[in-house]
Short mmCIF file of C-alpha atoms and ligand atoms in Angstrom, two decimals:
data_model
loop_
_atom_site.label_atom_id
_atom_site.label_comp_id
_atom_site.label_asym_id
_atom_site.label_seq_id
_atom_site.Cartn_x
_atom_site.Cartn_y
_atom_site.Cartn_z
CA MET A 1 82.23 36.66 83.47
CA SER A 2 82.72 33.02 84.64
CA ASP A 3 85.40 31.22 82.46
CA TRP A 4 84.29 27.91 82.67
CA ALA A 5 82.55 27.97 79.25
CA HIS A 6 85.25 28.56 77.85
CA ALA A 7 87.75 25.78 79.39
CA ASP A 8 87.21 22.94 77.28
CA PRO A 9 85.79 24.21 73.95
CA THR A 10 84.65 20.11 72.38
CA GLY A 11 83.30 19.74 76.24
CA GLY A 12 84.09 17.21 78.94
CA ARG A 13 84.73 13.56 77.65
CA GLY A 14 81.20 13.22 76.09
CA LEU A 15 80.22 14.06 72.26
CA PHE A 16 78.38 17.09 71.79
CA LEU A 17 76.42 16.57 68.41
CA SER A 18 73.60 19.50 67.17
CA PHE A 19 71.28 19.35 63.95
CA GLU A 20 70.68 22.30 61.88
CA GLY A 21 68.31 23.10 59.06
CA ILE A 22 65.63 25.55 58.22
CA ASP A 23 61.98 24.59 59.53
CA GLY A 24 60.62 21.55 58.65
CA SER A 25 63.80 20.04 57.29
CA GLY A 26 63.63 16.86 59.13
CA LYS A 27 66.11 17.61 61.79
CA SER A 28 63.89 16.73 64.86
CA THR A 29 62.89 13.64 63.65
CA GLN A 30 66.38 12.63 62.84
CA ALA A 31 67.60 13.51 65.97
CA ARG A 32 65.40 11.33 67.64
CA LEU A 33 65.90 8.39 65.44
CA LEU A 34 69.58 9.12 66.07
CA ALA A 35 69.54 8.84 70.29
CA GLU A 36 66.87 5.93 69.91
CA ALA A 37 69.90 4.16 67.74
CA LEU A 38 72.23 5.28 69.66
CA ARG A 39 70.92 4.01 73.05
CA GLY A 40 70.18 0.62 71.41
CA ARG A 41 73.85 0.65 71.01
CA GLY A 42 74.01 0.38 74.85
CA ARG A 43 75.09 4.61 74.46
CA GLU A 44 73.82 7.37 77.12
CA VAL A 45 72.29 9.93 75.72
CA VAL A 46 70.92 13.31 76.02
CA LEU A 47 68.65 14.60 73.57
CA THR A 48 67.49 18.16 73.87
CA ARG A 49 66.86 21.31 71.73
CA GLU A 50 67.66 25.15 71.50
CA PRO A 51 65.74 27.32 72.24
CA GLY A 52 65.07 25.59 75.62
CA GLY A 53 66.81 22.30 77.13
CA ALA A 54 66.66 23.46 80.64
CA PRO A 55 63.00 24.18 82.49
CA GLY A 56 64.48 28.66 82.79
CA ALA A 57 65.64 27.69 79.01
CA GLU A 58 62.35 26.37 78.26
CA GLN A 59 60.69 29.51 79.35
CA ILE A 60 62.23 31.63 77.43
CA ARG A 61 61.70 29.47 74.46
CA ARG A 62 58.39 30.54 75.04
CA LEU A 63 58.88 34.39 74.87
CA LEU A 64 60.64 33.88 71.72
CA VAL A 65 58.54 31.68 69.38
CA GLU A 66 54.90 32.18 70.70
CA GLY A 67 53.13 35.10 70.69
CA ASP A 68 53.60 38.41 69.03
CA GLY A 69 57.27 38.51 67.45
CA GLY A 70 57.50 42.27 66.92
CA ARG A 71 57.57 42.69 70.57
CA TRP A 72 61.14 41.96 70.27
CA SER A 73 63.88 43.91 68.54
CA PRO A 74 66.33 41.87 66.87
CA GLU A 75 69.25 42.95 69.53
CA THR A 76 66.63 41.99 72.44
CA GLU A 77 65.71 38.76 70.62
CA ILE A 78 69.66 37.99 70.04
CA LEU A 79 69.93 38.47 73.47
CA LEU A 80 66.95 35.69 74.55
CA PHE A 81 68.69 33.40 72.40
CA ASN A 82 72.10 33.91 74.07
CA ALA A 83 70.30 33.92 77.44
CA ALA A 84 68.33 30.36 76.86
CA ARG A 85 71.67 28.71 75.35
CA ARG A 86 73.93 29.88 78.30
CA ASP A 87 71.05 28.14 80.84
CA HIS A 88 71.03 24.99 78.50
CA LEU A 89 74.74 25.08 78.61
CA GLU A 90 74.98 25.43 82.67
CA ARG A 91 72.50 23.04 83.28
CA THR A 92 72.03 20.46 80.77
CA ILE A 93 74.57 20.46 77.92
CA ARG A 94 78.25 20.61 80.08
CA PRO A 95 76.95 18.15 82.79
CA ALA A 96 76.23 15.80 80.43
CA LEU A 97 79.55 15.71 78.44
CA ASP A 98 81.41 15.73 81.98
CA ALA A 99 80.00 12.97 82.59
CA GLY A 100 80.82 11.23 79.45
CA LYS A 101 77.07 10.87 77.41
CA VAL A 102 76.16 11.76 73.79
CA VAL A 103 74.61 14.84 73.77
CA ILE A 104 72.19 15.66 70.67
CA CYS A 105 71.32 18.97 70.23
CA ASP A 106 68.25 20.46 67.88
CA ARG A 107 69.39 23.85 66.78
CA PHE A 108 72.60 25.24 69.02
CA ALA A 109 74.26 28.50 67.81
CA ASP A 110 74.85 27.99 64.35
CA SER A 111 70.90 28.68 64.12
CA THR A 112 71.64 32.17 65.73
CA ARG A 113 74.21 32.66 63.07
CA VAL A 114 72.19 31.87 60.45
CA TYR A 115 68.62 33.31 61.71
CA GLN A 116 69.94 36.39 63.15
CA GLY A 117 72.81 36.87 62.08
CA ALA A 118 72.65 35.76 58.06
CA VAL A 119 69.59 37.12 57.35
CA ARG A 120 70.20 40.14 58.97
CA ALA A 121 73.91 41.04 57.74
CA GLN A 122 74.45 43.98 60.11
CA LEU A 123 74.02 41.90 63.10
CA ARG A 124 76.35 38.96 62.31
CA GLY A 125 79.23 40.84 64.27
CA LEU A 126 77.30 41.05 67.35
CA VAL A 127 76.19 37.27 67.24
CA ASP A 128 79.94 36.48 66.72
CA GLN A 129 80.69 38.64 69.97
CA LEU A 130 78.25 37.26 72.13
CA HIS A 131 78.52 33.79 71.55
CA ARG A 132 82.39 34.10 72.41
CA LEU A 133 81.85 36.18 75.45
CA MET A 134 78.86 34.13 77.03
CA ILE A 135 78.68 30.77 75.35
CA GLY A 136 82.44 29.85 74.09
CA VAL A 137 81.33 26.81 72.72
CA GLU A 138 81.14 24.53 69.75
CA PRO A 139 79.83 20.69 68.91
CA ASP A 140 81.99 18.01 67.95
CA LEU A 141 79.75 17.48 64.83
CA THR A 142 77.22 19.60 63.51
CA LEU A 143 74.77 17.80 60.59
CA ILE A 144 72.84 20.30 58.41
CA LEU A 145 70.36 18.57 56.63
CA ASP A 146 69.45 20.74 53.63
CA THR A 147 65.70 20.50 52.60
CA ASP A 148 64.09 21.93 49.75
CA PRO A 149 62.01 25.03 51.28
CA GLU A 150 59.05 24.36 49.68
CA LEU A 151 59.26 20.73 51.43
CA ALA A 152 60.22 21.88 54.56
CA LEU A 153 57.52 24.45 54.66
CA ARG A 154 54.69 21.61 53.26
CA ARG A 155 56.07 19.80 56.34
CA GLY A 156 56.23 22.90 58.87
CA LEU A 157 52.64 23.55 58.13
CA ALA A 158 51.68 20.40 58.01
CA ARG A 159 52.82 20.17 61.98
CA GLY A 160 50.66 23.09 62.96
CA GLY A 161 50.66 24.77 66.67
CA ALA A 162 51.64 27.47 68.65
CA GLU A 163 55.10 27.89 67.86
CA ASP A 164 54.74 29.69 64.05
CA ARG A 165 56.74 32.59 65.00
CA PHE A 166 59.43 31.91 62.53
CA GLU A 167 57.70 29.64 60.20
CA GLY A 168 55.27 32.37 58.97
CA PHE A 169 57.74 34.26 57.00
CA GLY A 170 57.29 31.93 54.02
CA PRO A 171 59.70 30.11 51.61
CA GLY A 172 61.40 33.20 50.11
CA PHE A 173 62.81 33.53 54.30
CA ALA A 174 63.34 29.46 54.02
CA GLN A 175 65.77 30.00 50.68
CA ARG A 176 67.64 32.75 52.53
CA LEU A 177 68.04 30.37 55.82
CA ARG A 178 69.14 27.23 53.47
CA THR A 179 71.72 29.68 51.61
CA GLY A 180 72.94 31.03 55.49
CA PHE A 181 73.32 27.36 56.65
CA LEU A 182 75.03 26.10 53.51
CA GLU A 183 77.66 29.20 53.94
CA LEU A 184 78.27 28.28 57.83
CA ALA A 185 78.95 24.81 56.26
CA ARG A 186 82.08 26.39 54.36
CA ASP A 187 82.91 28.32 57.43
CA TYR A 188 83.42 25.34 59.47
CA PRO A 189 84.10 22.66 57.29
CA GLN A 190 86.08 20.30 60.38
CA ARG A 191 82.66 20.02 62.27
CA CYS A 192 79.56 20.56 59.76
CA ARG A 193 78.56 17.81 57.66
CA VAL A 194 75.81 18.99 55.14
CA LEU A 195 73.51 15.83 54.59
CA ASP A 196 70.90 15.82 51.57
CA GLY A 197 67.29 16.33 53.80
CA ASN A 198 64.96 15.62 50.80
CA ARG A 199 65.54 11.76 51.26
CA PRO A 200 63.33 9.20 52.91
CA VAL A 201 63.47 9.61 56.76
CA ASP A 202 65.56 5.72 56.51
CA VAL A 203 67.63 5.98 54.12
CA LEU A 204 68.99 9.77 55.79
CA GLY A 205 68.87 8.03 59.28
CA ALA A 206 71.09 5.09 57.79
CA GLU A 207 73.30 8.04 56.79
CA VAL A 208 73.29 10.08 60.38
CA LEU A 209 73.97 7.13 62.20
CA ALA A 210 77.02 5.94 59.69
CA VAL A 211 78.78 9.41 60.43
CA VAL A 212 78.14 9.89 63.77
CA GLU A 213 79.28 6.20 64.63
CA ARG A 214 82.70 7.85 62.63
CA ALA A 215 82.94 10.68 65.00
CA LEU A 216 81.94 8.26 68.32
CA ALA A 217 84.87 6.15 67.20
CA GLY A 218 87.08 9.15 66.96
CA LYS A 219 86.43 10.76 70.14
CA VAL A 220 84.23 8.79 72.86
CA ARG A 221 86.39 5.45 74.18
CA PRO A 222 83.72 2.84 74.44
P1 TMP B 1 62.80 24.50 66.17
O1 TMP B 1 61.16 24.59 65.54
O2 TMP B 1 63.29 23.69 65.59
O3 TMP B 1 62.52 24.19 67.42
O4 TMP B 1 63.30 26.26 66.70
C1 TMP B 1 62.65 27.32 66.78
C2 TMP B 1 62.60 28.48 65.88
O5 TMP B 1 63.32 29.48 66.89
C3 TMP B 1 62.62 28.08 64.25
O6 TMP B 1 62.10 28.58 63.53
C4 TMP B 1 64.34 28.50 64.40
C5 TMP B 1 64.33 29.94 65.59
N1 TMP B 1 65.78 29.81 66.05
C6 TMP B 1 66.45 30.97 65.81
O7 TMP B 1 65.78 31.63 65.27
N2 TMP B 1 67.40 31.18 66.28
C7 TMP B 1 68.27 30.14 67.00
O8 TMP B 1 69.54 30.52 67.53
C8 TMP B 1 67.71 29.39 67.56
C9 TMP B 1 67.67 28.01 68.54
C10 TMP B 1 65.98 28.73 66.96
#
């Protein structure tokens, strides 16, 4: 096992931000708006996503989010998410942080903790072990958008498309995920901020930018 992923837990000189939340929570929109706002202020930003964010990881994404989900066991699925994450870290995240850029990641390891680990509680230990072994880094700041599952589901259905693997499970599943993200925020209070995702896009966006500007002031030299 290469140990580079564990050498510098917060990664290089840049700032590593992740957005988390249930499907339709608004995180992809907020990640894009934040990237635009920071670029407008002269920051170098890499906007990326999981699963995916690098050519090989995007190929793994298609295995995960398209087609018959029943073809993977829960354990295999966890391995695939970690394989995609490792590739993403090696090819995209680590080089950008080393170059002092701001990395905005639409989902990271917290999604595996919640989607694969909180919903199937018996697998959480496996999720944590694999993370320690193969990933070993956490974002500097994680913004969890806490959105009403009914609203999120309407947004998700409105989006449509082929990537319906995890969105097809309905509001009961979304509610369990929501609870999982809130518990996660309590487990990692130093890096997690929970923001009310039910508010209008611009109101939420202003708060996101304010929180991130404070983090940048604390970490990245202008
Ligand atoms: P996205 O719609 O936010 O791009 O994410 C794709 C789906 O993959 C979404 O339903 C959440 C799910 N997912 C997991 O189940 N575990 C993970 O580790 C990640 C990153 C995503």
